[in-house]
Amino acid sequence: MVLAVSVDLKKSARVFAVVVAAVAGSALITACQNDPDIDITKLTAETDPPEVLYNQGLANLNAGKTGEAARKFEALDRQHPFSEYARKALVMNAFVSYRNGQYQEAINATGRYLNLYPQSEDAAYAQYIQGLAYTKQIPAVTQDQKPAFKAIEAMQAVVDRYPDSQYVEDAQSKIRFARDQLAGKEMQVGRYYLERKEYLAAVSRFRTVVEQYPNTNQVEEALARLVEAYYAMGVTSEAQTAAAVLGHNYPDSQWYGDSFKLLQSGGLEPRESGSSWIARAGKKLIGA
């Protein structure tokens, strides 16, 4: 009799354990369903094949659901990291980040892609996205222009490494924009010094524009400001040379008209000196 009772107790214990486990599991599922902070779909492993995840990502992207697209691409990278679709998903995720204004995330993703697949068919596109992400962060000329330097570096890589890609033309356009921004920063600082009659410091900034950024829209003013600064210092030969180079390259410019009047007020006229750095730099100007 004692043995029979013992067996019954053991059987009851096993039944009780099963019931408790079932109740606990049910409670967990119910809690997950009711708790908005828990995504029950993430409790199970992703079983979709890579091509399905990739196409779902593209479909969501085309539908404007960038958040869902990013989740699909990320799941693909996580679940099938060595597949061809994972490689494609990485560059597409970089594009999604760029499109969402998450520029640093786009830069990080493209940097990872280019480290892993520098010779792939999408490498040019990844490099281009990186350049776009830096370009979008270029601030006004009154602020630090580090993103402009980075944009030039990234877009120049498109031109140099992938010269036959469809992104070269726009990359060159973005380089010109960034260079014009850097020249604008130099002009902003140069004008600051000129207004305070710190002429040598001002000349240094304007000279940087003429020599390092000759093919920008800032050159006309830079030459005119050199006329102004050199004339104020009494270095008339350099002032005359700057005016002559300005007139040769931009004869219809208002900046040239103002420079001509300034020299004329002192009984001078534009005259180029072959020994001047301005004359040498003038041969490389956009209007030359």
CSV table of C-alpha atoms in Angstrom, one decimal:
chain,number,residue,atom,x,y,z
A,1,MET,CA,0.0,0.0,0.0
A,2,VAL,CA,2.8,2.4,0.8
A,3,LEU,CA,4.4,1.7,-2.6
A,4,ALA,CA,1.2,2.4,-4.5
A,5,VAL,CA,0.8,5.8,-2.7
A,6,SER,CA,4.4,6.7,-3.5
A,7,VAL,CA,3.9,5.9,-7.2
A,8,ASP,CA,0.8,8.0,-7.3
A,9,LEU,CA,2.6,10.9,-5.7
A,10,LYS,CA,5.4,10.8,-8.3
A,11,LYS,CA,2.9,10.7,-11.1
A,12,SER,CA,1.0,13.7,-9.6
A,13,ALA,CA,4.2,15.6,-9.3
A,14,ARG,CA,5.0,15.1,-13.0
A,15,VAL,CA,1.5,16.2,-14.0
A,16,PHE,CA,1.7,19.2,-11.8
A,17,ALA,CA,5.1,20.2,-13.3
A,18,VAL,CA,3.7,19.9,-16.8
A,19,VAL,CA,0.7,22.1,-15.9
A,20,VAL,CA,2.9,24.7,-14.3
A,21,ALA,CA,5.2,24.9,-17.4
A,22,ALA,CA,2.2,25.2,-19.7
A,23,VAL,CA,0.7,28.0,-17.5
A,24,ALA,CA,4.0,29.8,-17.4
A,25,GLY,CA,4.4,29.6,-21.2
A,26,SER,CA,0.9,30.9,-21.7
A,27,ALA,CA,1.6,33.7,-19.3
A,28,LEU,CA,4.8,34.6,-21.1
A,29,ILE,CA,3.0,34.7,-24.5
A,30,THR,CA,0.1,36.8,-23.1
A,31,ALA,CA,2.6,39.2,-21.5
A,32,CYS,CA,4.5,39.6,-24.8
A,33,GLN,CA,1.3,40.2,-26.6
A,34,ASN,CA,0.1,42.8,-24.1
A,35,ASP,CA,3.4,44.6,-23.6
A,36,PRO,CA,4.1,47.2,-26.3
A,37,ASP,CA,7.8,47.1,-25.5
A,38,ILE,CA,8.2,43.5,-26.5
A,39,ASP,CA,8.2,42.4,-30.1
A,40,ILE,CA,7.1,38.8,-30.0
A,41,THR,CA,8.3,38.2,-33.6
A,42,LYS,CA,11.9,38.7,-32.4
A,43,LEU,CA,11.5,35.7,-30.0
A,44,THR,CA,11.8,33.3,-32.9
A,45,ALA,CA,14.6,33.0,-35.4
A,46,GLU,CA,14.2,34.5,-38.9
A,47,THR,CA,13.5,31.6,-41.2
A,48,ASP,CA,13.1,33.4,-44.5
A,49,PRO,CA,15.7,32.7,-47.2
A,50,PRO,CA,18.1,35.5,-48.1
A,51,GLU,CA,16.5,36.3,-51.5
A,52,VAL,CA,13.1,36.7,-49.8
A,53,LEU,CA,14.4,39.1,-47.2
A,54,TYR,CA,16.2,41.1,-49.8
A,55,ASN,CA,13.2,41.4,-52.0
A,56,GLN,CA,11.0,42.3,-49.1
A,57,GLY,CA,13.5,45.0,-48.2
A,58,LEU,CA,13.4,46.4,-51.7
A,59,ALA,CA,9.6,46.3,-51.7
A,60,ASN,CA,9.4,48.2,-48.5
A,61,LEU,CA,11.9,50.7,-49.7
A,62,ASN,CA,9.9,51.3,-52.9
A,63,ALA,CA,6.8,51.8,-50.8
A,64,GLY,CA,8.5,54.4,-48.7
A,65,LYS,CA,8.7,52.2,-45.6
A,66,THR,CA,12.3,52.9,-44.9
A,67,GLY,CA,12.2,51.7,-41.3
A,68,GLU,CA,10.8,48.3,-42.3
A,69,ALA,CA,13.3,48.1,-45.2
A,70,ALA,CA,16.2,48.7,-42.9
A,71,ARG,CA,14.9,45.9,-40.6
A,72,LYS,CA,14.8,43.4,-43.5
A,73,PHE,CA,18.3,44.3,-44.7
A,74,GLU,CA,19.6,44.1,-41.1
A,75,ALA,CA,18.0,40.7,-40.6
A,76,LEU,CA,19.6,39.5,-43.8
A,77,ASP,CA,23.0,40.6,-42.7
A,78,ARG,CA,22.5,39.0,-39.3
A,79,GLN,CA,20.9,35.7,-40.5
A,80,HIS,CA,22.8,35.1,-43.7
A,81,PRO,CA,26.1,37.1,-43.3
A,82,PHE,CA,28.0,35.2,-46.0
A,83,SER,CA,25.4,35.3,-48.8
A,84,GLU,CA,25.6,37.5,-51.9
A,85,TYR,CA,22.3,39.1,-50.8
A,86,ALA,CA,23.9,40.1,-47.5
A,87,ARG,CA,26.6,42.0,-49.4
A,88,LYS,CA,23.9,43.8,-51.4
A,89,ALA,CA,21.8,44.4,-48.3
A,90,LEU,CA,24.7,46.2,-46.6
A,91,VAL,CA,25.0,48.8,-49.3
A,92,MET,CA,21.2,49.2,-49.5
A,93,ASN,CA,21.1,49.7,-45.8
A,94,ALA,CA,23.7,52.5,-46.2
A,95,PHE,CA,21.4,54.1,-48.7
A,96,VAL,CA,18.4,53.8,-46.4
A,97,SER,CA,20.4,55.5,-43.6
A,98,TYR,CA,21.4,58.3,-46.0
A,99,ARG,CA,17.8,58.7,-47.1
A,100,ASN,CA,16.7,59.0,-43.5
A,101,GLY,CA,19.2,61.7,-42.8
A,102,GLN,CA,21.3,59.3,-40.6
A,103,TYR,CA,24.5,60.4,-42.3
A,104,GLN,CA,27.0,59.0,-39.8
A,105,GLU,CA,25.3,55.6,-40.0
A,106,ALA,CA,25.5,55.8,-43.8
A,107,ILE,CA,29.2,56.6,-43.6
A,108,ASN,CA,29.9,53.8,-41.2
A,109,ALA,CA,28.0,51.3,-43.3
A,110,THR,CA,29.7,52.3,-46.5
A,111,GLY,CA,33.1,52.2,-44.8
A,112,ARG,CA,32.4,48.7,-43.7
A,113,TYR,CA,31.3,47.7,-47.2
A,114,LEU,CA,34.3,49.2,-48.9
A,115,ASN,CA,36.6,47.4,-46.5
A,116,LEU,CA,35.0,44.1,-47.2
A,117,TYR,CA,34.2,44.4,-50.9
A,118,PRO,CA,36.4,47.1,-52.5
A,119,GLN,CA,36.3,45.6,-55.9
A,120,SER,CA,32.6,44.6,-56.1
A,121,GLU,CA,30.1,45.8,-58.6
A,122,ASP,CA,28.5,48.1,-56.0
A,123,ALA,CA,31.7,49.6,-54.6
A,124,ALA,CA,31.4,52.7,-56.7
A,125,TYR,CA,27.9,53.2,-55.4
A,126,ALA,CA,28.9,52.7,-51.8
A,127,GLN,CA,31.7,55.3,-52.2
A,128,TYR,CA,29.3,57.7,-53.8
A,129,ILE,CA,26.8,57.4,-51.0
A,130,GLN,CA,29.6,58.1,-48.5
A,131,GLY,CA,30.5,61.2,-50.4
A,132,LEU,CA,26.8,62.3,-50.5
A,133,ALA,CA,26.6,61.8,-46.7
A,134,TYR,CA,29.6,64.0,-46.1
A,135,THR,CA,28.3,66.6,-48.6
A,136,LYS,CA,24.9,66.9,-46.8
A,137,GLN,CA,26.8,67.8,-43.6
A,138,ILE,CA,28.7,70.7,-45.1
A,139,PRO,CA,27.7,73.7,-43.0
A,140,ALA,CA,27.6,77.5,-43.7
A,141,VAL,CA,31.0,79.1,-44.3
A,142,THR,CA,30.9,80.6,-40.8
A,143,GLN,CA,31.3,77.2,-39.3
A,144,ASP,CA,34.0,74.5,-39.3
A,145,GLN,CA,34.5,73.0,-42.8
A,146,LYS,CA,35.8,69.6,-41.9
A,147,PRO,CA,32.8,67.9,-43.7
A,148,ALA,CA,33.8,69.7,-46.9
A,149,PHE,CA,37.3,68.2,-46.7
A,150,LYS,CA,35.8,64.8,-46.1
A,151,ALA,CA,33.3,65.2,-49.0
A,152,ILE,CA,36.1,66.1,-51.4
A,153,GLU,CA,38.1,63.1,-50.3
A,154,ALA,CA,35.2,60.7,-50.7
A,155,MET,CA,34.1,62.0,-54.0
A,156,GLN,CA,37.6,62.2,-55.4
A,157,ALA,CA,37.8,58.5,-54.6
A,158,VAL,CA,34.8,57.9,-56.8
A,159,VAL,CA,36.6,59.8,-59.6
A,160,ASP,CA,40.0,58.1,-59.1
A,161,ARG,CA,39.0,54.5,-58.3
A,162,TYR,CA,35.9,54.1,-60.4
A,163,PRO,CA,36.4,56.5,-63.4
A,164,ASP,CA,34.0,54.6,-65.6
A,165,SER,CA,31.1,54.6,-63.1
A,166,GLN,CA,27.9,56.6,-63.7
A,167,TYR,CA,28.6,58.6,-60.5
A,168,VAL,CA,31.7,60.4,-61.7
A,169,GLU,CA,30.0,63.4,-63.2
A,170,ASP,CA,28.0,64.2,-60.1
A,171,ALA,CA,31.0,63.4,-57.9
A,172,GLN,CA,32.9,66.1,-59.7
A,173,SER,CA,30.1,68.5,-59.2
A,174,LYS,CA,30.0,67.9,-55.5
A,175,ILE,CA,33.8,68.4,-55.4
A,176,ARG,CA,33.4,71.8,-57.0
A,177,PHE,CA,30.7,72.7,-54.5
A,178,ALA,CA,32.9,71.6,-51.5
A,179,ARG,CA,35.9,73.5,-52.8
A,180,ASP,CA,33.8,76.6,-53.3
A,181,GLN,CA,32.7,76.3,-49.7
A,182,LEU,CA,36.3,76.0,-48.5
A,183,ALA,CA,37.3,79.1,-50.5
A,184,GLY,CA,34.3,80.9,-49.1
A,185,LYS,CA,35.5,80.1,-45.6
A,186,GLU,CA,38.9,81.6,-46.4
A,187,MET,CA,37.2,84.7,-47.8
A,188,GLN,CA,35.1,85.1,-44.7
A,189,VAL,CA,38.2,85.0,-42.5
A,190,GLY,CA,40.1,87.3,-44.9
A,191,ARG,CA,37.4,89.9,-44.8
A,192,TYR,CA,37.4,89.8,-41.0
A,193,TYR,CA,41.1,90.7,-41.0
A,194,LEU,CA,40.8,93.3,-43.7
A,195,GLU,CA,38.1,95.1,-41.7
A,196,ARG,CA,40.4,95.3,-38.8
A,197,LYS,CA,43.3,96.5,-41.0
A,198,GLU,CA,45.3,93.4,-40.3
A,199,TYR,CA,46.5,93.4,-43.9
A,200,LEU,CA,49.1,90.7,-43.9
A,201,ALA,CA,46.7,88.2,-42.3
A,202,ALA,CA,44.1,89.2,-44.8
A,203,VAL,CA,46.5,88.8,-47.8
A,204,SER,CA,47.4,85.3,-46.6
A,205,ARG,CA,43.8,84.2,-46.7
A,206,PHE,CA,43.0,85.8,-50.1
A,207,ARG,CA,46.2,84.3,-51.5
A,208,THR,CA,45.1,80.9,-50.4
A,209,VAL,CA,41.9,81.3,-52.4
A,210,VAL,CA,43.8,82.4,-55.6
A,211,GLU,CA,46.4,79.7,-55.4
A,212,GLN,CA,44.6,76.7,-53.9
A,213,TYR,CA,41.0,77.3,-55.1
A,214,PRO,CA,41.5,79.0,-58.5
A,215,ASN,CA,38.5,77.3,-60.1
A,216,THR,CA,35.9,78.6,-57.7
A,217,ASN,CA,33.5,81.4,-57.6
A,218,GLN,CA,35.4,83.2,-54.9
A,219,VAL,CA,38.4,84.2,-57.1
A,220,GLU,CA,37.1,87.5,-58.4
A,221,GLU,CA,36.5,88.9,-55.0
A,222,ALA,CA,39.8,87.5,-53.7
A,223,LEU,CA,41.7,89.4,-56.4
A,224,ALA,CA,39.8,92.5,-55.7
A,225,ARG,CA,40.5,92.2,-51.9
A,226,LEU,CA,44.2,91.7,-52.7
A,227,VAL,CA,44.1,95.0,-54.6
A,228,GLU,CA,42.5,96.7,-51.6
A,229,ALA,CA,44.9,95.2,-49.0
A,230,TYR,CA,48.1,95.8,-51.0
A,231,TYR,CA,47.0,99.3,-51.9
A,232,ALA,CA,46.3,100.0,-48.2
A,233,MET,CA,49.8,98.7,-47.3
A,234,GLY,CA,51.4,100.8,-50.0
A,235,VAL,CA,52.6,97.8,-52.0
A,236,THR,CA,51.3,99.3,-55.2
A,237,SER,CA,53.0,96.9,-57.7
A,238,GLU,CA,51.2,94.0,-56.2
A,239,ALA,CA,47.9,95.9,-56.1
A,240,GLN,CA,48.4,96.8,-59.8
A,241,THR,CA,49.2,93.2,-60.7
A,242,ALA,CA,46.1,91.9,-58.9
A,243,ALA,CA,43.9,94.3,-60.7
A,244,ALA,CA,45.5,93.5,-64.1
A,245,VAL,CA,45.0,89.7,-63.5
A,246,LEU,CA,41.4,90.4,-62.4
A,247,GLY,CA,40.7,92.5,-65.5
A,248,HIS,CA,42.3,90.0,-67.9
A,249,ASN,CA,40.2,87.1,-66.6
A,250,TYR,CA,37.0,88.9,-65.6
A,251,PRO,CA,36.9,92.2,-67.6
A,252,ASP,CA,33.1,92.7,-67.0
A,253,SER,CA,33.3,92.0,-63.3
A,254,GLN,CA,32.0,94.6,-60.9
A,255,TRP,CA,35.0,93.6,-58.7
A,256,TYR,CA,37.3,94.7,-61.5
A,257,GLY,CA,35.4,98.0,-61.9
A,258,ASP,CA,35.8,98.8,-58.2
A,259,SER,CA,39.5,97.8,-58.2
A,260,PHE,CA,40.2,100.0,-61.3
A,261,LYS,CA,38.6,103.0,-59.6
A,262,LEU,CA,40.6,102.4,-56.4
A,263,LEU,CA,43.9,102.5,-58.3
A,264,GLN,CA,42.8,105.4,-60.4
A,265,SER,CA,42.1,107.4,-57.2
A,266,GLY,CA,45.8,107.2,-56.5
A,267,GLY,CA,46.9,108.0,-60.0
A,268,LEU,CA,47.6,104.3,-60.8
A,269,GLU,CA,46.3,101.8,-63.3
A,270,PRO,CA,46.3,98.0,-63.6
A,271,ARG,CA,49.8,96.7,-64.6
A,272,GLU,CA,51.0,93.2,-64.4
A,273,SER,CA,54.4,92.4,-62.9
A,274,GLY,CA,55.8,89.1,-64.2
A,275,SER,CA,57.8,88.5,-61.0
A,276,SER,CA,54.7,88.6,-58.8
A,277,TRP,CA,53.1,85.5,-57.4
A,278,ILE,CA,49.8,86.8,-58.5
A,279,ALA,CA,50.8,86.8,-62.2
A,280,ARG,CA,51.9,83.2,-61.9
A,281,ALA,CA,48.7,82.2,-60.1
A,282,GLY,CA,46.7,84.1,-62.7
A,283,LYS,CA,47.5,81.6,-65.4
A,284,LYS,CA,45.5,78.9,-63.5
A,285,LEU,CA,42.3,80.9,-62.9
A,286,ILE,CA,38.9,79.8,-64.0
A,287,GLY,CA,38.6,82.8,-66.4
A,288,ALA,CA,42.1,82.4,-67.9
